[in-house]
């Protein structure tokens, strides 16, 4: 094996051999820590002197053979050419201790004495014709008889050609093994082995690599090993195990084995101290390790210095976490548990951070009373605050296993459920199901009861949730009232559970009086008012700011979702999208999978409300994949319905059909998520020519919605869906009736639902009423921002004008529809004939001001002067003045000629891009 950084040491050994050849017997002691390369140096030197003609006797002492007399000496003789009678006598003496019955002490002593004399005499005789080199590796492990033989030999070689080379530890203090053996008291040469320098490590790496070393490589390897050749070689083996070149050091199997090999070459007590230091980690010191081991700090310090020289430690801490892990893993399970328990006790007593104490309790697998369970609970709370769900769950799991008090176990189960719910709602079930009875009996505290209620609703146990709320009776504090009122609001508005299911005192848990609205409850109260139809810019701003100001809370996900949806449906989808993106980013930073999944589904629906069906489908499917189907519970209907609506709008009917194969829980259809799912499936059926199947789904929606509140009735337009289905199968009167019923509903918020209903009603109405209904639908859709529905409304308005013979206006509106469809990345909903209804006219366009462009475009689209006045916020007189100038500049006599001129001169219509993007021909000043 090639040596690095050992030239001086080899020279010292060569000088000793030269003296030996000259007739001066020598003792050389090679000293160094475990893994420092003593064995390699000894064998390298042995090869050199063997080539020079010397006789070699080589052996390795072993701690396991310390009780075997003459074990090392016997190995020496077996390795070389010695007189047969000498070998025979030593062998008999060596094996006599193994006979049955064993020889008496006196007989054994005589045998050893004769063998010692035979050995020293035999070696001297061997040196008569050529030099003899004896090499003893790990001489500090020699058995007593072998040591006597070597010491006896050293007394006779002063003028003989005998060289004895021993390797042993470099260790200080009275416990030095070479001091105990007596070898250091003999005249000798010392060849101490220092760790490899950084340059030496670099040469080792370069010899292994076919390419130039990356910058800083030798420094990183040296820092991890302190220059211990065994550790460097192990890192190289791990790093290049799969043929990779030398790069960033990888500590794996070979490194772990090398660490344990280094410790195996130390004293047994040293491995114990190393394990204690590994368990203590960052808290390791001479004093802390001494407290655990029962040794003095000085004794610990001596061992730490040795292990530091070995390259395992840097002070009192292991240089690499893998090394500490290897040491701890080598212990028996019971020993490791006891060690971590002792370290936990120590760290608790000195007031170390609770998380550190709890980790040792976890490693120990036990929590001693009375302080252990309390430490685990508080450490779990801290871990949850830091979003370390896995660690919090581990702490709580141990506390739960160790706890015997029933009430405390219930509280721990609820806390554990809240923790695991963040990443997997399905995993919370086993912890919460046993608490159902306690929740209904009122023995849980309010927060834990709310946790159980949330799980019931999430899994679709709506009746059981109603029973639980009804059984709560009197409330203890204002905070309790607020929390349960929030849950009741969520039950009605998020899950859509009818109030008719409430019994007893349940109504007392959902007050909306002003006295309940304070700084802690203003969010849900404000959202409740908005959901009831009271929507203002101030209320939207307040809710948006409240959502962004508060951190995500485990018990407020549903309330947050309602808030976002209320904002989006209140004609502010852009605001809802911005807030949702902010919350999604926070959920990602906190690695809360459940929050990411639900908020992702909400973001998908917001995109759908904006007509961005591609984003809606992508985000809905992405969110579906974040949780297992069982984890979604009844909420699976949220992303599923959005994806189905989006795929249907995009014409991706096969993708929609695939989604419909996904199994959903039956209990989902007792909630709004089931209603939305049926609506989405019904529209898929409509788009694929199965109108009667769609009709059946929409009628089922109506049955499921019967007991819901008036506000929800207006917000879930199943009547409009029925109108569309009836219109498709030719029942125009029924379609008109259902659409009018939807329009007559009170409550609700936002204009999108009304706009869609107006468009459907227009399809069921006579031609002379159709354009007015569609223009109102267009206006509402422009206000709410749904560009997909706007494209459909423009298309139908274009068709209506075409039927009226207003071909230029029909074509202008067809272009508007195509433009909106292009923004939504879907095919144009208008036919080619509408786009070709009127050819473009030649000629240069006159310069129109921005105001004149807006007035001309709106008039061309069919708006009256009063409607134009309202839209652009000017007086009717101003509109008339603008129109007069437009007529003159465009050379038209009446409004009926405007559509063709708007097309001819490419005058931007209201939903066109900003004025800066329009043709220079119509750019001018007011």
Short mmCIF file of N, CA and C in Angstrom, two decimals, residues 3 6-22 24-31 37-50 52 54 56 58 131-136 162-168 188-193:
data_model
loop_
_atom_site.label_atom_id
_atom_site.label_comp_id
_atom_site.label_asym_id
_atom_site.label_seq_id
_atom_site.Cartn_x
_atom_site.Cartn_y
_atom_site.Cartn_z
N UNK A 3 2.31 4.78 0.80
CA UNK A 3 2.24 5.65 1.97
C UNK A 3 2.37 7.10 1.54
N UNK A 6 5.10 10.01 4.87
CA UNK A 6 5.81 9.15 5.83
C UNK A 6 7.29 8.96 5.46
N UNK A 7 7.84 9.91 4.72
CA UNK A 7 9.24 9.79 4.30
C UNK A 7 10.20 9.87 5.48
N UNK A 8 9.98 10.79 6.38
CA UNK A 8 10.87 10.94 7.54
C UNK A 8 10.82 9.71 8.43
N UNK A 9 9.66 9.15 8.60
CA UNK A 9 9.52 7.97 9.45
C UNK A 9 10.24 6.77 8.84
N UNK A 10 10.12 6.61 7.53
CA UNK A 10 10.82 5.51 6.87
C UNK A 10 12.34 5.68 6.96
N UNK A 11 12.78 6.92 6.88
CA UNK A 11 14.21 7.19 7.01
C UNK A 11 14.70 6.82 8.41
N UNK A 12 13.90 7.15 9.45
CA UNK A 12 14.30 6.80 10.81
C UNK A 12 14.39 5.29 10.99
N UNK A 13 13.46 4.55 10.41
CA UNK A 13 13.49 3.10 10.50
C UNK A 13 14.69 2.54 9.72
N UNK A 14 14.97 3.14 8.59
CA UNK A 14 16.12 2.67 7.80
C UNK A 14 17.43 2.89 8.55
N UNK A 15 17.55 4.02 9.26
CA UNK A 15 18.75 4.27 10.07
C UNK A 15 18.89 3.22 11.17
N UNK A 16 17.75 2.88 11.83
CA UNK A 16 17.79 1.86 12.88
C UNK A 16 18.22 0.52 12.30
N UNK A 17 17.76 0.19 11.11
CA UNK A 17 18.14 -1.07 10.49
C UNK A 17 19.63 -1.06 10.14
N UNK A 18 20.14 0.07 9.68
CA UNK A 18 21.56 0.16 9.36
C UNK A 18 22.40 -0.08 10.60
N UNK A 19 21.98 0.49 11.74
CA UNK A 19 22.70 0.26 12.99
C UNK A 19 22.65 -1.21 13.38
N UNK A 20 21.45 -1.81 13.16
CA UNK A 20 21.29 -3.23 13.46
C UNK A 20 22.25 -4.07 12.63
N UNK A 21 22.36 -3.78 11.34
CA UNK A 21 23.26 -4.52 10.46
C UNK A 21 24.70 -4.35 10.92
N UNK A 22 24.99 -3.19 11.50
CA UNK A 22 26.34 -2.93 11.99
C UNK A 22 26.63 -3.58 13.33
N UNK A 24 24.52 -3.38 16.20
CA UNK A 24 23.94 -2.66 17.34
C UNK A 24 22.44 -2.92 17.37
N UNK A 25 22.02 -3.80 18.30
CA UNK A 25 20.60 -4.11 18.41
C UNK A 25 19.77 -2.89 18.75
N UNK A 26 18.57 -2.84 18.23
CA UNK A 26 17.74 -1.65 18.36
C UNK A 26 16.31 -2.03 18.76
N UNK A 27 15.68 -1.12 19.52
CA UNK A 27 14.24 -1.15 19.75
C UNK A 27 13.66 0.14 19.19
N UNK A 28 12.70 0.02 18.29
CA UNK A 28 12.02 1.18 17.71
C UNK A 28 10.53 1.06 18.05
N UNK A 29 9.99 2.15 18.55
CA UNK A 29 8.56 2.18 18.88
C UNK A 29 7.88 3.18 17.95
N UNK A 30 6.98 2.67 17.10
CA UNK A 30 6.17 3.53 16.24
C UNK A 30 4.88 3.81 16.99
N UNK A 31 4.63 5.06 17.29
CA UNK A 31 3.46 5.40 18.10
C UNK A 31 2.53 6.32 17.32
N UNK A 37 -1.89 4.81 10.60
CA UNK A 37 -1.01 4.24 9.59
C UNK A 37 0.17 3.49 10.15
N UNK A 38 0.14 3.13 11.42
CA UNK A 38 1.25 2.41 12.03
C UNK A 38 1.47 1.06 11.35
N UNK A 39 0.40 0.33 11.14
CA UNK A 39 0.51 -1.00 10.52
C UNK A 39 1.06 -0.90 9.12
N UNK A 40 0.57 0.06 8.32
CA UNK A 40 1.06 0.22 6.95
C UNK A 40 2.54 0.55 6.94
N UNK A 41 2.96 1.43 7.87
CA UNK A 41 4.37 1.80 7.93
C UNK A 41 5.22 0.58 8.31
N UNK A 42 4.76 -0.21 9.26
CA UNK A 42 5.50 -1.39 9.69
C UNK A 42 5.67 -2.37 8.53
N UNK A 43 4.61 -2.61 7.79
CA UNK A 43 4.69 -3.58 6.69
C UNK A 43 5.50 -3.03 5.52
N UNK A 44 5.42 -1.74 5.29
CA UNK A 44 6.25 -1.14 4.24
C UNK A 44 7.73 -1.31 4.57
N UNK A 45 8.07 -1.07 5.83
CA UNK A 45 9.46 -1.24 6.28
C UNK A 45 9.87 -2.71 6.22
N UNK A 46 8.95 -3.61 6.61
CA UNK A 46 9.25 -5.04 6.57
C UNK A 46 9.58 -5.49 5.16
N UNK A 47 8.82 -5.00 4.18
CA UNK A 47 9.11 -5.37 2.79
C UNK A 47 10.50 -4.88 2.39
N UNK A 48 10.86 -3.70 2.87
CA UNK A 48 12.16 -3.13 2.50
C UNK A 48 13.31 -3.97 3.05
N UNK A 49 13.24 -4.32 4.36
CA UNK A 49 14.36 -5.07 4.97
C UNK A 49 14.38 -6.51 4.48
N UNK A 50 13.22 -7.06 4.15
CA UNK A 50 13.21 -8.42 3.59
C UNK A 50 13.94 -8.44 2.26
N UNK A 52 16.32 -6.57 1.58
CA UNK A 52 17.75 -6.39 1.90
C UNK A 52 18.35 -7.64 2.51
N UNK A 54 17.16 -9.48 5.32
CA UNK A 54 16.93 -9.72 6.75
C UNK A 54 15.89 -10.82 6.93
N UNK A 56 12.58 -12.03 8.83
CA UNK A 56 11.43 -11.32 9.38
C UNK A 56 10.63 -12.23 10.29
N UNK A 58 7.05 -11.50 12.14
CA UNK A 58 5.98 -10.49 12.22
C UNK A 58 4.77 -11.08 12.93
N UNK A 131 20.78 -10.37 9.67
CA UNK A 131 20.00 -9.59 10.64
C UNK A 131 18.59 -10.17 10.81
N UNK A 132 18.06 -10.01 12.00
CA UNK A 132 16.69 -10.41 12.32
C UNK A 132 15.88 -9.15 12.66
N UNK A 133 14.75 -9.01 11.99
CA UNK A 133 13.84 -7.89 12.28
C UNK A 133 12.54 -8.48 12.81
N UNK A 134 12.20 -8.06 14.05
CA UNK A 134 10.95 -8.50 14.68
C UNK A 134 9.97 -7.34 14.65
N UNK A 135 8.83 -7.58 14.11
CA UNK A 135 7.80 -6.54 14.06
C UNK A 135 6.57 -6.98 14.84
N UNK A 136 6.18 -6.18 15.85
CA UNK A 136 5.00 -6.50 16.66
C UNK A 136 4.01 -5.33 16.54
N UNK A 162 19.87 -7.57 15.79
CA UNK A 162 18.45 -7.77 16.01
C UNK A 162 17.78 -6.40 16.12
N UNK A 163 16.73 -6.22 15.37
CA UNK A 163 15.94 -4.99 15.42
C UNK A 163 14.51 -5.35 15.79
N UNK A 164 14.01 -4.76 16.89
CA UNK A 164 12.64 -4.99 17.33
C UNK A 164 11.85 -3.70 17.06
N UNK A 165 10.81 -3.83 16.25
CA UNK A 165 9.97 -2.67 15.91
C UNK A 165 8.56 -2.96 16.44
N UNK A 166 8.12 -2.11 17.34
CA UNK A 166 6.77 -2.25 17.93
C UNK A 166 5.92 -1.05 17.55
N UNK A 167 4.65 -1.30 17.34
CA UNK A 167 3.70 -0.19 17.14
C UNK A 167 2.75 -0.16 18.32
N UNK A 168 2.40 1.04 18.74
CA UNK A 168 1.47 1.19 19.86
C UNK A 168 0.84 2.57 19.84
N UNK A 188 15.36 3.13 23.36
CA UNK A 188 14.62 2.95 22.11
C UNK A 188 14.63 4.22 21.29
N UNK A 189 14.22 4.04 20.06
CA UNK A 189 13.97 5.18 19.18
C UNK A 189 12.46 5.34 19.04
N UNK A 190 12.03 6.60 19.09
CA UNK A 190 10.60 6.87 18.92
C UNK A 190 10.35 7.34 17.50
N UNK A 191 9.35 6.78 16.87
CA UNK A 191 8.90 7.24 15.54
C UNK A 191 7.42 7.59 15.67
N UNK A 192 7.13 8.80 16.10
CA UNK A 192 5.72 9.18 16.26
C UNK A 192 5.08 9.47 14.89
N UNK A 193 3.85 9.01 14.74
CA UNK A 193 3.11 9.25 13.50
C UNK A 193 2.09 10.36 13.74
#
